[in-house]
mmCIF file of C-alpha atoms in Angstrom:
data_model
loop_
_atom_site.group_PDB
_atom_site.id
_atom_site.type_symbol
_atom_site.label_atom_id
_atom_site.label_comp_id
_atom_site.label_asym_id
_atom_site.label_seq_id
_atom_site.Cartn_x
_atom_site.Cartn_y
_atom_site.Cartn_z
ATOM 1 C CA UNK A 1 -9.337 16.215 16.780
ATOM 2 C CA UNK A 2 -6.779 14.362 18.529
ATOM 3 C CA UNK A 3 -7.095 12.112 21.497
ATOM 4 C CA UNK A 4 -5.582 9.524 23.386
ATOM 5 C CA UNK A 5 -6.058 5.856 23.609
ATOM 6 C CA UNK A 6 -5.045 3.134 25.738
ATOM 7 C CA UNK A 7 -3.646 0.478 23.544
ATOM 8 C CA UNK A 8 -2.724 -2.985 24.833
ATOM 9 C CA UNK A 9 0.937 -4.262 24.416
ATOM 10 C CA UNK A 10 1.769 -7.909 23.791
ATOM 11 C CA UNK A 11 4.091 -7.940 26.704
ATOM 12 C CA UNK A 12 1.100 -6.943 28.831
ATOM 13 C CA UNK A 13 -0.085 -3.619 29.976
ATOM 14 C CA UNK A 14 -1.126 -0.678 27.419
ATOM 15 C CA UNK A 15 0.772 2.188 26.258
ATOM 16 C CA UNK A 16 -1.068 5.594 25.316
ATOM 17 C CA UNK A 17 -1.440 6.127 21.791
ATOM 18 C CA UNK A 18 -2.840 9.263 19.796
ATOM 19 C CA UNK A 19 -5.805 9.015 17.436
ATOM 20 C CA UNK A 20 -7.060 11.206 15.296
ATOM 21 C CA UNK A 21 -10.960 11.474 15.905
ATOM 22 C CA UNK A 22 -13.755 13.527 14.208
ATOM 23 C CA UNK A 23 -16.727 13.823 16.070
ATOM 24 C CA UNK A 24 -20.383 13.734 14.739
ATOM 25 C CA UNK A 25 -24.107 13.851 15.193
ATOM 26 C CA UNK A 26 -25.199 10.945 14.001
ATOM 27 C CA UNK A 27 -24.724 6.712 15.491
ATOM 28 C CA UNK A 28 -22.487 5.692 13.193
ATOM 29 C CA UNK A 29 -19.090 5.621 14.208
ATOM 30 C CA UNK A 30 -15.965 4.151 11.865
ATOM 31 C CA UNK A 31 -12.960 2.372 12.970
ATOM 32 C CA UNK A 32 -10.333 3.967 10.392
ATOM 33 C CA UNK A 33 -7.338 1.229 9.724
ATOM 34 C CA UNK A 34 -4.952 2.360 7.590
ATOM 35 C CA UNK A 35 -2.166 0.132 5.599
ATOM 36 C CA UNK A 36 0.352 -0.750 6.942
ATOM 37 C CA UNK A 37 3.892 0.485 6.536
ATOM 38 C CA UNK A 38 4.834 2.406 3.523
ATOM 39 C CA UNK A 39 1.783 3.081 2.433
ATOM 40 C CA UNK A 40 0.274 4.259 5.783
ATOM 41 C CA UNK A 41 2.360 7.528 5.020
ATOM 42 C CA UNK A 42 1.229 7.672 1.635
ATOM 43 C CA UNK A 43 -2.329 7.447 2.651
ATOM 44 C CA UNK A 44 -2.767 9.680 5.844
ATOM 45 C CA UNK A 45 -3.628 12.621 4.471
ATOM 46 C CA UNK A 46 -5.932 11.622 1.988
ATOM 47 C CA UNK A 47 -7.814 9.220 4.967
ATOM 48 C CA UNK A 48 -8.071 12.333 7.169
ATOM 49 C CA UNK A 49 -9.604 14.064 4.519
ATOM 50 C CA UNK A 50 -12.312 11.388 3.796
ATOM 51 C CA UNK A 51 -12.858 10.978 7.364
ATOM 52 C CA UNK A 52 -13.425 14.676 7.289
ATOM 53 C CA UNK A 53 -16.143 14.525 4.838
ATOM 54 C CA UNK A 54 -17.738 11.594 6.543
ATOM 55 C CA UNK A 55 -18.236 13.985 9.479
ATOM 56 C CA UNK A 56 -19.548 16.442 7.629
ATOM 57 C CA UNK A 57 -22.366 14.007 7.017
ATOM 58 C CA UNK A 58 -22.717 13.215 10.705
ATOM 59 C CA UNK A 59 -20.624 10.130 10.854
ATOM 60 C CA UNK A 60 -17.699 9.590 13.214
ATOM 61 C CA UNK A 61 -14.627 8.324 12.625
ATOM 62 C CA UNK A 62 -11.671 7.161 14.562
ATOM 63 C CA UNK A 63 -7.807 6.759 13.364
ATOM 64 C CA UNK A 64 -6.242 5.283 15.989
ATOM 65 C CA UNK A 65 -2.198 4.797 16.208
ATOM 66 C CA UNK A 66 -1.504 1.161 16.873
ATOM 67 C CA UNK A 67 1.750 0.392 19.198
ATOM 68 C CA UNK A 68 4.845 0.984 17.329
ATOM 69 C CA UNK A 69 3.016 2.863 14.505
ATOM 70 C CA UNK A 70 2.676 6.401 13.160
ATOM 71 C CA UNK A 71 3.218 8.747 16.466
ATOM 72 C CA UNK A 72 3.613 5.964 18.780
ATOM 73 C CA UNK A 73 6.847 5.888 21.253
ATOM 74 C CA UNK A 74 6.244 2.111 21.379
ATOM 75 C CA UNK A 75 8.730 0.218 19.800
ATOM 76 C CA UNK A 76 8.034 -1.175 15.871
ATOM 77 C CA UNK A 77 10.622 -3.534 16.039
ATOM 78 C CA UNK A 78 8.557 -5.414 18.930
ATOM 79 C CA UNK A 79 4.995 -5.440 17.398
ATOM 80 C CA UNK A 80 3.149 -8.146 15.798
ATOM 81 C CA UNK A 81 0.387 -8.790 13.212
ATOM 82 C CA UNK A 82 -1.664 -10.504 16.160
ATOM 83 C CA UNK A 83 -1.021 -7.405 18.628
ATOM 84 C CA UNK A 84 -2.469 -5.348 16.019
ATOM 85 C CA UNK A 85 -5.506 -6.662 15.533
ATOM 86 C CA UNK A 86 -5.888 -7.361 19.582
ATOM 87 C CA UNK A 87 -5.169 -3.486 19.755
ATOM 88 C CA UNK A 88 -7.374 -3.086 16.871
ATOM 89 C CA UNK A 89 -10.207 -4.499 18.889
ATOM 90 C CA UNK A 90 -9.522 -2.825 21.552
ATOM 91 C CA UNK A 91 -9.829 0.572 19.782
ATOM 92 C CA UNK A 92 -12.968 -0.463 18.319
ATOM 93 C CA UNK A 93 -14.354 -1.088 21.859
ATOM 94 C CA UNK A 94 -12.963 2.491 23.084
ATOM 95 C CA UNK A 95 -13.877 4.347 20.515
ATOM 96 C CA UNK A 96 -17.480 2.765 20.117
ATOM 97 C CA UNK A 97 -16.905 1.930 16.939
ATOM 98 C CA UNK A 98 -20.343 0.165 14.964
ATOM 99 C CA UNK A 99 -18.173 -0.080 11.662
ATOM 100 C CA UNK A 100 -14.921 0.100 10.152
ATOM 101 C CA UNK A 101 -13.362 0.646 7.523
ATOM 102 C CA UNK A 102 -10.034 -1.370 6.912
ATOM 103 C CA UNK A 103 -7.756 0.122 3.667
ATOM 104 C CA UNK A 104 -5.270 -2.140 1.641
ATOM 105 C CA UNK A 105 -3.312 -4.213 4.114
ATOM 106 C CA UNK A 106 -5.081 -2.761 7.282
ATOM 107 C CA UNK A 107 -7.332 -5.455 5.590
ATOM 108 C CA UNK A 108 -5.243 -7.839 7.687
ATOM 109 C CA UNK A 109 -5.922 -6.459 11.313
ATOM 110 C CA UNK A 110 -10.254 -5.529 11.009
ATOM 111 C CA UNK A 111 -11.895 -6.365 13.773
ATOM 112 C CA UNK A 112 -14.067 -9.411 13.118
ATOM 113 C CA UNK A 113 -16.763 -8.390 14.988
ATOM 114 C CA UNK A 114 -17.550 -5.244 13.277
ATOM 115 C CA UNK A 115 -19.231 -4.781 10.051
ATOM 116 C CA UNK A 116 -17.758 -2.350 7.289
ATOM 117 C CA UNK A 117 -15.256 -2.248 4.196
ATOM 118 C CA UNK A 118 -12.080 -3.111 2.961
ATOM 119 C CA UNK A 119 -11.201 -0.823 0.746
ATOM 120 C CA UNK A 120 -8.292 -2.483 -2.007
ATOM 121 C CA UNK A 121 -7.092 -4.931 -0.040
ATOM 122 C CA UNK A 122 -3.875 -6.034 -0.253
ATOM 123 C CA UNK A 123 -2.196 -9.126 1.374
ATOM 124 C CA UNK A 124 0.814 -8.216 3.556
ATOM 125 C CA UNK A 125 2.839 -10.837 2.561
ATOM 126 C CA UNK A 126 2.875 -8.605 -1.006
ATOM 127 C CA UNK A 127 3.480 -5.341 1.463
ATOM 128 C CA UNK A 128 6.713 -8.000 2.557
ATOM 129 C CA UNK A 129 7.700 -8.493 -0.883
ATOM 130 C CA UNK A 130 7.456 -4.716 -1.433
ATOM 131 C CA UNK A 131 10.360 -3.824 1.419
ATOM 132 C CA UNK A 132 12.194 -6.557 0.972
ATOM 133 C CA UNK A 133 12.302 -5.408 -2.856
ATOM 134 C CA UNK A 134 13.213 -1.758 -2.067
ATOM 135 C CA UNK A 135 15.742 -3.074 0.659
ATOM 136 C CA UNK A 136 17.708 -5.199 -2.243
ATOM 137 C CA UNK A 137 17.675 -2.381 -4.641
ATOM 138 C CA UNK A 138 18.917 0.472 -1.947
ATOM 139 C CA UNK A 139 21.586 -2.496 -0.871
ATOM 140 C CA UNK A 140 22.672 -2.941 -5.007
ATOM 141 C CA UNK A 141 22.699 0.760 -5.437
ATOM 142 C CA UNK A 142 25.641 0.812 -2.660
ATOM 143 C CA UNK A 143 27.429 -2.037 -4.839
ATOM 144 C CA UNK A 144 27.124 -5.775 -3.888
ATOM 145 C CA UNK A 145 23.924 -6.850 -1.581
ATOM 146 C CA UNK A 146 21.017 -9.140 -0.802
ATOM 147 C CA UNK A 147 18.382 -10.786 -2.904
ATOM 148 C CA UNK A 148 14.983 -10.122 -1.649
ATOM 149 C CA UNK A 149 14.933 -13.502 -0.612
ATOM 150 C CA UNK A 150 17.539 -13.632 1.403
ATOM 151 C CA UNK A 151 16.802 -10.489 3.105
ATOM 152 C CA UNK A 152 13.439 -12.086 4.288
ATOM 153 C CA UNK A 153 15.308 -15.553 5.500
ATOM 154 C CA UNK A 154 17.737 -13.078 7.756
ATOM 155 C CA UNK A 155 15.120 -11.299 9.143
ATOM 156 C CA UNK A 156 12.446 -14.120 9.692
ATOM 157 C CA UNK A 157 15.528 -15.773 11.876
ATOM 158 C CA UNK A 158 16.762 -12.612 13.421
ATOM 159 C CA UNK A 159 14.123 -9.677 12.810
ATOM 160 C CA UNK A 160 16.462 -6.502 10.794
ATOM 161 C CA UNK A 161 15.721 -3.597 8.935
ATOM 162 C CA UNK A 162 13.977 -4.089 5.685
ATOM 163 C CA UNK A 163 13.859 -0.796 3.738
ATOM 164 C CA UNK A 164 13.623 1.507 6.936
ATOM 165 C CA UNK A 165 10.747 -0.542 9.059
ATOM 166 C CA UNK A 166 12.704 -2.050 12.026
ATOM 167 C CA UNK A 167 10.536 -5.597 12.272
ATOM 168 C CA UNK A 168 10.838 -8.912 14.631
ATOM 169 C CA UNK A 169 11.291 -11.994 13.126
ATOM 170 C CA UNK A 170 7.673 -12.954 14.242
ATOM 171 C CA UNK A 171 5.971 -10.113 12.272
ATOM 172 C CA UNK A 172 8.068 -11.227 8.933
ATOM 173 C CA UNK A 173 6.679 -14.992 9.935
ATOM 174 C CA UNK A 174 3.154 -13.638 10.068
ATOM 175 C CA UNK A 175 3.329 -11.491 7.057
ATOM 176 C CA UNK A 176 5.027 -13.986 4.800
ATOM 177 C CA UNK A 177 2.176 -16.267 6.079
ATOM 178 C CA UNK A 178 -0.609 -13.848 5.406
ATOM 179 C CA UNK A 179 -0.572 -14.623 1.127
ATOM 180 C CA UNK A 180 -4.510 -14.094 1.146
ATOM 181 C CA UNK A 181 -7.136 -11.409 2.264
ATOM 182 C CA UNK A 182 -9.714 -12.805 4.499
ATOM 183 C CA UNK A 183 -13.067 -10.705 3.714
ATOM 184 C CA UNK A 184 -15.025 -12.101 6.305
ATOM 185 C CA UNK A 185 -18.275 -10.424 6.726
ATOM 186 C CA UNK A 186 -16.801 -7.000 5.119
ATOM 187 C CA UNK A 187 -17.850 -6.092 1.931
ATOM 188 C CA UNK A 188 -14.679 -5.470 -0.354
ATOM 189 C CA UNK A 189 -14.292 -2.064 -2.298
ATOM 190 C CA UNK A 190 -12.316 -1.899 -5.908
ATOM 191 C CA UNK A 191 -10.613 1.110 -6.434
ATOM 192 C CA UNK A 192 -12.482 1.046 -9.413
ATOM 193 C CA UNK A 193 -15.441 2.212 -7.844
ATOM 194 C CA UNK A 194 -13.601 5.290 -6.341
ATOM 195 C CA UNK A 195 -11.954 5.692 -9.678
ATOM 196 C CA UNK A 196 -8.490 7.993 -10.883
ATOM 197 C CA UNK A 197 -5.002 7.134 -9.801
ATOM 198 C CA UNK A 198 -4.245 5.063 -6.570
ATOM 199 C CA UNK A 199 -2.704 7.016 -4.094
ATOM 200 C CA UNK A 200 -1.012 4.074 -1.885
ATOM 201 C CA UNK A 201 1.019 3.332 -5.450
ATOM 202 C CA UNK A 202 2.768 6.901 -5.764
ATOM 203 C CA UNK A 203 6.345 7.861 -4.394
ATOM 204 C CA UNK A 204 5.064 11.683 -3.261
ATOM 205 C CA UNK A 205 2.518 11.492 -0.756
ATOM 206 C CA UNK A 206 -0.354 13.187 -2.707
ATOM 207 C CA UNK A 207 -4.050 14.086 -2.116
ATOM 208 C CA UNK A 208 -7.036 13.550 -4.598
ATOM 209 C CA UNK A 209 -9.815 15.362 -3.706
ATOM 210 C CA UNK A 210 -12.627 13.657 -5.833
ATOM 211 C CA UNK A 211 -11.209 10.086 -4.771
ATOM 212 C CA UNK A 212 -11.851 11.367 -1.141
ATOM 213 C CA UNK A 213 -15.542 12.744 -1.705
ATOM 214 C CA UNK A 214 -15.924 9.536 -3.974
ATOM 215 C CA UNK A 215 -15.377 7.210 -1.018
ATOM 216 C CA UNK A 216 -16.696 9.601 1.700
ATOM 217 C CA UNK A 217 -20.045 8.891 -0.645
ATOM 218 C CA UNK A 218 -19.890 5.524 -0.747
ATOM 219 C CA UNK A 219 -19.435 5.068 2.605
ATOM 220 C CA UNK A 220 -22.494 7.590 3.135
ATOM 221 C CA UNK A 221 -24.676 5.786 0.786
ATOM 222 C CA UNK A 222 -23.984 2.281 2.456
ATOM 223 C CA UNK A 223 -24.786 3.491 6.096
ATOM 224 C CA UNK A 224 -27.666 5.154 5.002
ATOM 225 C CA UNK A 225 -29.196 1.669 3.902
ATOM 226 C CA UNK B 1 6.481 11.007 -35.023
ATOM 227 C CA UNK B 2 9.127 9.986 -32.523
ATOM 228 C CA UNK B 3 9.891 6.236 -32.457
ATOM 229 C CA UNK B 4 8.639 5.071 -30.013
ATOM 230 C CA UNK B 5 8.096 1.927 -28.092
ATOM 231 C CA UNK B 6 4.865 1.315 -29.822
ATOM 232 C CA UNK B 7 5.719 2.520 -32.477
ATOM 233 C CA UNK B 8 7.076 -0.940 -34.182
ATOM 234 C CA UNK B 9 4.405 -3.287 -35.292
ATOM 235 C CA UNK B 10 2.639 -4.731 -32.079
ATOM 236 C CA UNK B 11 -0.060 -7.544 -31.672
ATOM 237 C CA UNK B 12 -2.705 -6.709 -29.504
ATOM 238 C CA UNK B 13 -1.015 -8.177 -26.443
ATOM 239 C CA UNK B 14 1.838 -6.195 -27.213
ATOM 240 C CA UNK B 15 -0.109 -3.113 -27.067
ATOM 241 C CA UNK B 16 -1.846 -4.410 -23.942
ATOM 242 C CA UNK B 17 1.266 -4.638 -22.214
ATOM 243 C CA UNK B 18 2.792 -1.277 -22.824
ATOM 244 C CA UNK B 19 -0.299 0.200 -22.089
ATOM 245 C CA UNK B 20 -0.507 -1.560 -18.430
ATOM 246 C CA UNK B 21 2.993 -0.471 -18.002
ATOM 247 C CA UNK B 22 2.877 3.555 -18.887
ATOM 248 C CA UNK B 23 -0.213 3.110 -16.719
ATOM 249 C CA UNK B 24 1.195 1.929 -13.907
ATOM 250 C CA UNK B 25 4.295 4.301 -14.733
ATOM 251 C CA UNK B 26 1.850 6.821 -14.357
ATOM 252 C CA UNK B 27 0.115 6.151 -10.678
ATOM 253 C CA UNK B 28 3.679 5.161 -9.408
ATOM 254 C CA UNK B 29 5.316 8.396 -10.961
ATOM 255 C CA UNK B 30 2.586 10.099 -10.118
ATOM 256 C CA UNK B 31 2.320 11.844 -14.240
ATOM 257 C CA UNK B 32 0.029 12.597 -16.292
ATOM 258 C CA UNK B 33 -0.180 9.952 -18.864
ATOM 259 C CA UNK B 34 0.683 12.472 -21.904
ATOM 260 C CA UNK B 35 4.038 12.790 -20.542
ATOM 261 C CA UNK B 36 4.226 8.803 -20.088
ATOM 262 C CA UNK B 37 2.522 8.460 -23.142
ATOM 263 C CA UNK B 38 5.590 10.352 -24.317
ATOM 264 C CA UNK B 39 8.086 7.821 -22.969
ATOM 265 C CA UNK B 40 10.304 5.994 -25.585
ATOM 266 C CA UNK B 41 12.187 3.269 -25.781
ATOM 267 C CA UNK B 42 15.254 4.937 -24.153
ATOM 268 C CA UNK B 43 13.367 6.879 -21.469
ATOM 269 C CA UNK B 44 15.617 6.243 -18.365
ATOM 270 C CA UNK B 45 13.954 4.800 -15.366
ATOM 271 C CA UNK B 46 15.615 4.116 -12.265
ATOM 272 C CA UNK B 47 18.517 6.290 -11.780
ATOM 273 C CA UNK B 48 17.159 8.679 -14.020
ATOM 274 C CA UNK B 49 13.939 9.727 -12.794
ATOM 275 C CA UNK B 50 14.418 11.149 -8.720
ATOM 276 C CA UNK B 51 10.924 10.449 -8.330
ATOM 277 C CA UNK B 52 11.910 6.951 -8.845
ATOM 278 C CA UNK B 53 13.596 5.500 -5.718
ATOM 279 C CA UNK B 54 14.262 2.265 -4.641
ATOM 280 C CA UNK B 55 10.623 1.575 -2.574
ATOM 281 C CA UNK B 56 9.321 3.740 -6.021
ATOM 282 C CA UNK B 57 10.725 0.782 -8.260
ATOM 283 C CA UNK B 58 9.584 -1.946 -5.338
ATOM 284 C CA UNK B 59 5.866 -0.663 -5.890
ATOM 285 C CA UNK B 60 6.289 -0.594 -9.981
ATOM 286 C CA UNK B 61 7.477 -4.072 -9.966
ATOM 287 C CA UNK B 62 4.928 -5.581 -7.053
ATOM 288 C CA UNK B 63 2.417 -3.697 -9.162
ATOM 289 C CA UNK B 64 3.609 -5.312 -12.610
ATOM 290 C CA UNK B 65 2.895 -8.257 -10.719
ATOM 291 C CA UNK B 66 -0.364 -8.279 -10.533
ATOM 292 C CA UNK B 67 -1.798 -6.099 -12.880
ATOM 293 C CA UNK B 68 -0.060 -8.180 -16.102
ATOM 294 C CA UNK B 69 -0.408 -11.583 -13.845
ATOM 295 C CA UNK B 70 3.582 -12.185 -13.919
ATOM 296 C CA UNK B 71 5.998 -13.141 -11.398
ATOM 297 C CA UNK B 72 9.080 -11.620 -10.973
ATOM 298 C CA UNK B 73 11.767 -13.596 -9.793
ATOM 299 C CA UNK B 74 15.051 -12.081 -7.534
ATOM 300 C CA UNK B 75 17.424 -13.023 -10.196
ATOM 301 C CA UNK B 76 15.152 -11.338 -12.979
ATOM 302 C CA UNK B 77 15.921 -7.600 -11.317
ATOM 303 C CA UNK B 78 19.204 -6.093 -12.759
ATOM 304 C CA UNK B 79 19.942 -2.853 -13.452
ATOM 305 C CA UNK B 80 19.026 -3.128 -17.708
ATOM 306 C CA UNK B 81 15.683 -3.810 -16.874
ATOM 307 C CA UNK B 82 14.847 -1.097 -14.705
ATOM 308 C CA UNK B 83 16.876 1.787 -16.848
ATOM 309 C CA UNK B 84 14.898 2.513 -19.801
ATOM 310 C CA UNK B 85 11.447 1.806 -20.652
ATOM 311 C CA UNK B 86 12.383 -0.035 -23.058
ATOM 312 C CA UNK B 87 13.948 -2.562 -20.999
ATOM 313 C CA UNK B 88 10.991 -2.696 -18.781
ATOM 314 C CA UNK B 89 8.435 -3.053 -21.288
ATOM 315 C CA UNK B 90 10.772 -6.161 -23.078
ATOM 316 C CA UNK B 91 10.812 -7.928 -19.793
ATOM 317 C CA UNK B 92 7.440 -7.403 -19.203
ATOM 318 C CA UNK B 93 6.880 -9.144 -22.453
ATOM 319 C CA UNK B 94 8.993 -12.006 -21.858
ATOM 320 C CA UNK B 95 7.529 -12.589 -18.977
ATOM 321 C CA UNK B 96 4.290 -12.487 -19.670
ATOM 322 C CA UNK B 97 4.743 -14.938 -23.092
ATOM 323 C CA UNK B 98 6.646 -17.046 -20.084
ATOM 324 C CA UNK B 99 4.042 -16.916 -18.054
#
């Protein structure tokens, strides 16, 4: 269920990270990348479970921690948008992956190489827009604070904490930078095909069950082609 | 009936808009949308609702964003938009005849 991974560092060298891995029968094999940030928590569950069902149907699927994320002991505040999708690659190639499957802003780091889905993208630079938001509401609930704006100028010169996420001022460059989702060869999913309420939107972490078999099916369908 | 929100006389893109907004109010609350549909105009939102938290609000307003096509500016956040529904759905409006 869970393994380790070697996962290279931008300062050189590779630090071992945890995936979560179901095993199957069959040759397909999916590269799981989840959103980033925020809605990485939000999501987890609900990926696990999909990636559950997809075994169940003899497809394998790896979720692989990138450096600074999730369980990692790497350090957030020193990763990049760049590093993740070298890392990202560099999962793909460990775990064999032949597809992946890239959710909201994971969107951002998919391997190139690799054929598959993004599944809602989003753009980080709206994932950036989203802390800094929270971060200037959390600051005016306290009395006083920053615009979102000016939250995102401090940290793109210094790097800071924008609503809990410790991030360099490199990563803020790159997100603000990233204002479109490049599709590439991957074939985009609407929610609307998986249908009900979007979990990456709601404050409780939740679980949907039929969203989950809905997207486990999809996936099935498509690899069966 | 309650008065509610929709209750005054609404143009289709009036209607449009509140719906967007309870739905969104929905996914972000995560309720069913007979108790948003229940919302009025003096519903209180942030620092009402604990399910509603600042990164909670964040995601309603990034949302808003693109679902009803509007940007939000810094200075357009204050506290009398975000406390009642009311408030919300008013700017939402304005914006969106702004827009």
């Amino acid at each position: 269920m869970y393994e380790t991974w070697p996962a290279p560092l931008i300062e050189g060298g590779t630090s071992e990270e945890m995936a979560l891995v179901f095993k199957a029968t069959g040759g397909n094999r999916l590269l799981v990348l989840p959103p980033l940030f925020e809605e990485a928590n939000r999501l987890r569950r609900q990926l696990r479970e999909v990636m559950r069902l997809l075994s169940l149907r003899g497809i394998a699927s790896a979720l692989p921690d990138l450096p600074g994320c999730n369980e990692s002991i790497a350090p957030l505040g020193k990763q990049t948008l760049s590093g993740w999708r070298t890392a990202a690659v560099a999962a793909a190639g460990h775990f064999g992956a032949t597809h992946v499957l890239a959710v909201r802003t994971g969107a951002a780091i998919a391997p190139a190489e690799l054929p598959g889905w993004l599944y809602a993208p989003q753009a980080p630079a709206r994932a950036l827009t989203s802390l800094a938001r929270a971060q200037s509401l959390s600051e005016a609930e306290t009395g006083g604070g920053r615009q979102p704006a000016e939250i995102i100028a401090e940290a793109r010169e210094y790097g800071g904490h924008v609503a809990g996420w410790t991030l360099s001022g490199e990563i803020i460059r790159e997100l603000e930078q990233s204002t479109d989702v490049q599709t590439g060869y991957l074939v985009v999913v609407d929610h609307e095909e998986i249908g009900g309420s979007p979990l990456w939107l709601r404050a409780e972490i939740g679980e949907d069950a039929d969203q989950a078999q809905a997207l486990a099916d999809l996936l099935a369908r498509e690899l069966a082609r | 009936m309650a008065e509610t929100a929709t209750a005054e006389p609404t143009g289709p893109s009036r209607s449009a808009i509140d719906a967007t907004l309870r739905a969104i109010l929905s996914d972000v609350l995560a309720l069913d949308a007979e108790r948003v549909e229940g919302f009025d105009g003096d519903t209180g939102l942030f620092g009402h609702l604990p399910e509603l938290d600042s990164m909670a609000v964040a995601t309603l307003l990034t949302e808003m964003e693109d679902r009803l096509h509007i940007i939000i500016e810094d200075d357009d956040v204050d506290g009398e938009m975000l406390e009642t529904y009311g408030g919300l759905l008013a700017f939402a409006e304005a914006k969106t005849i702004e827009g």
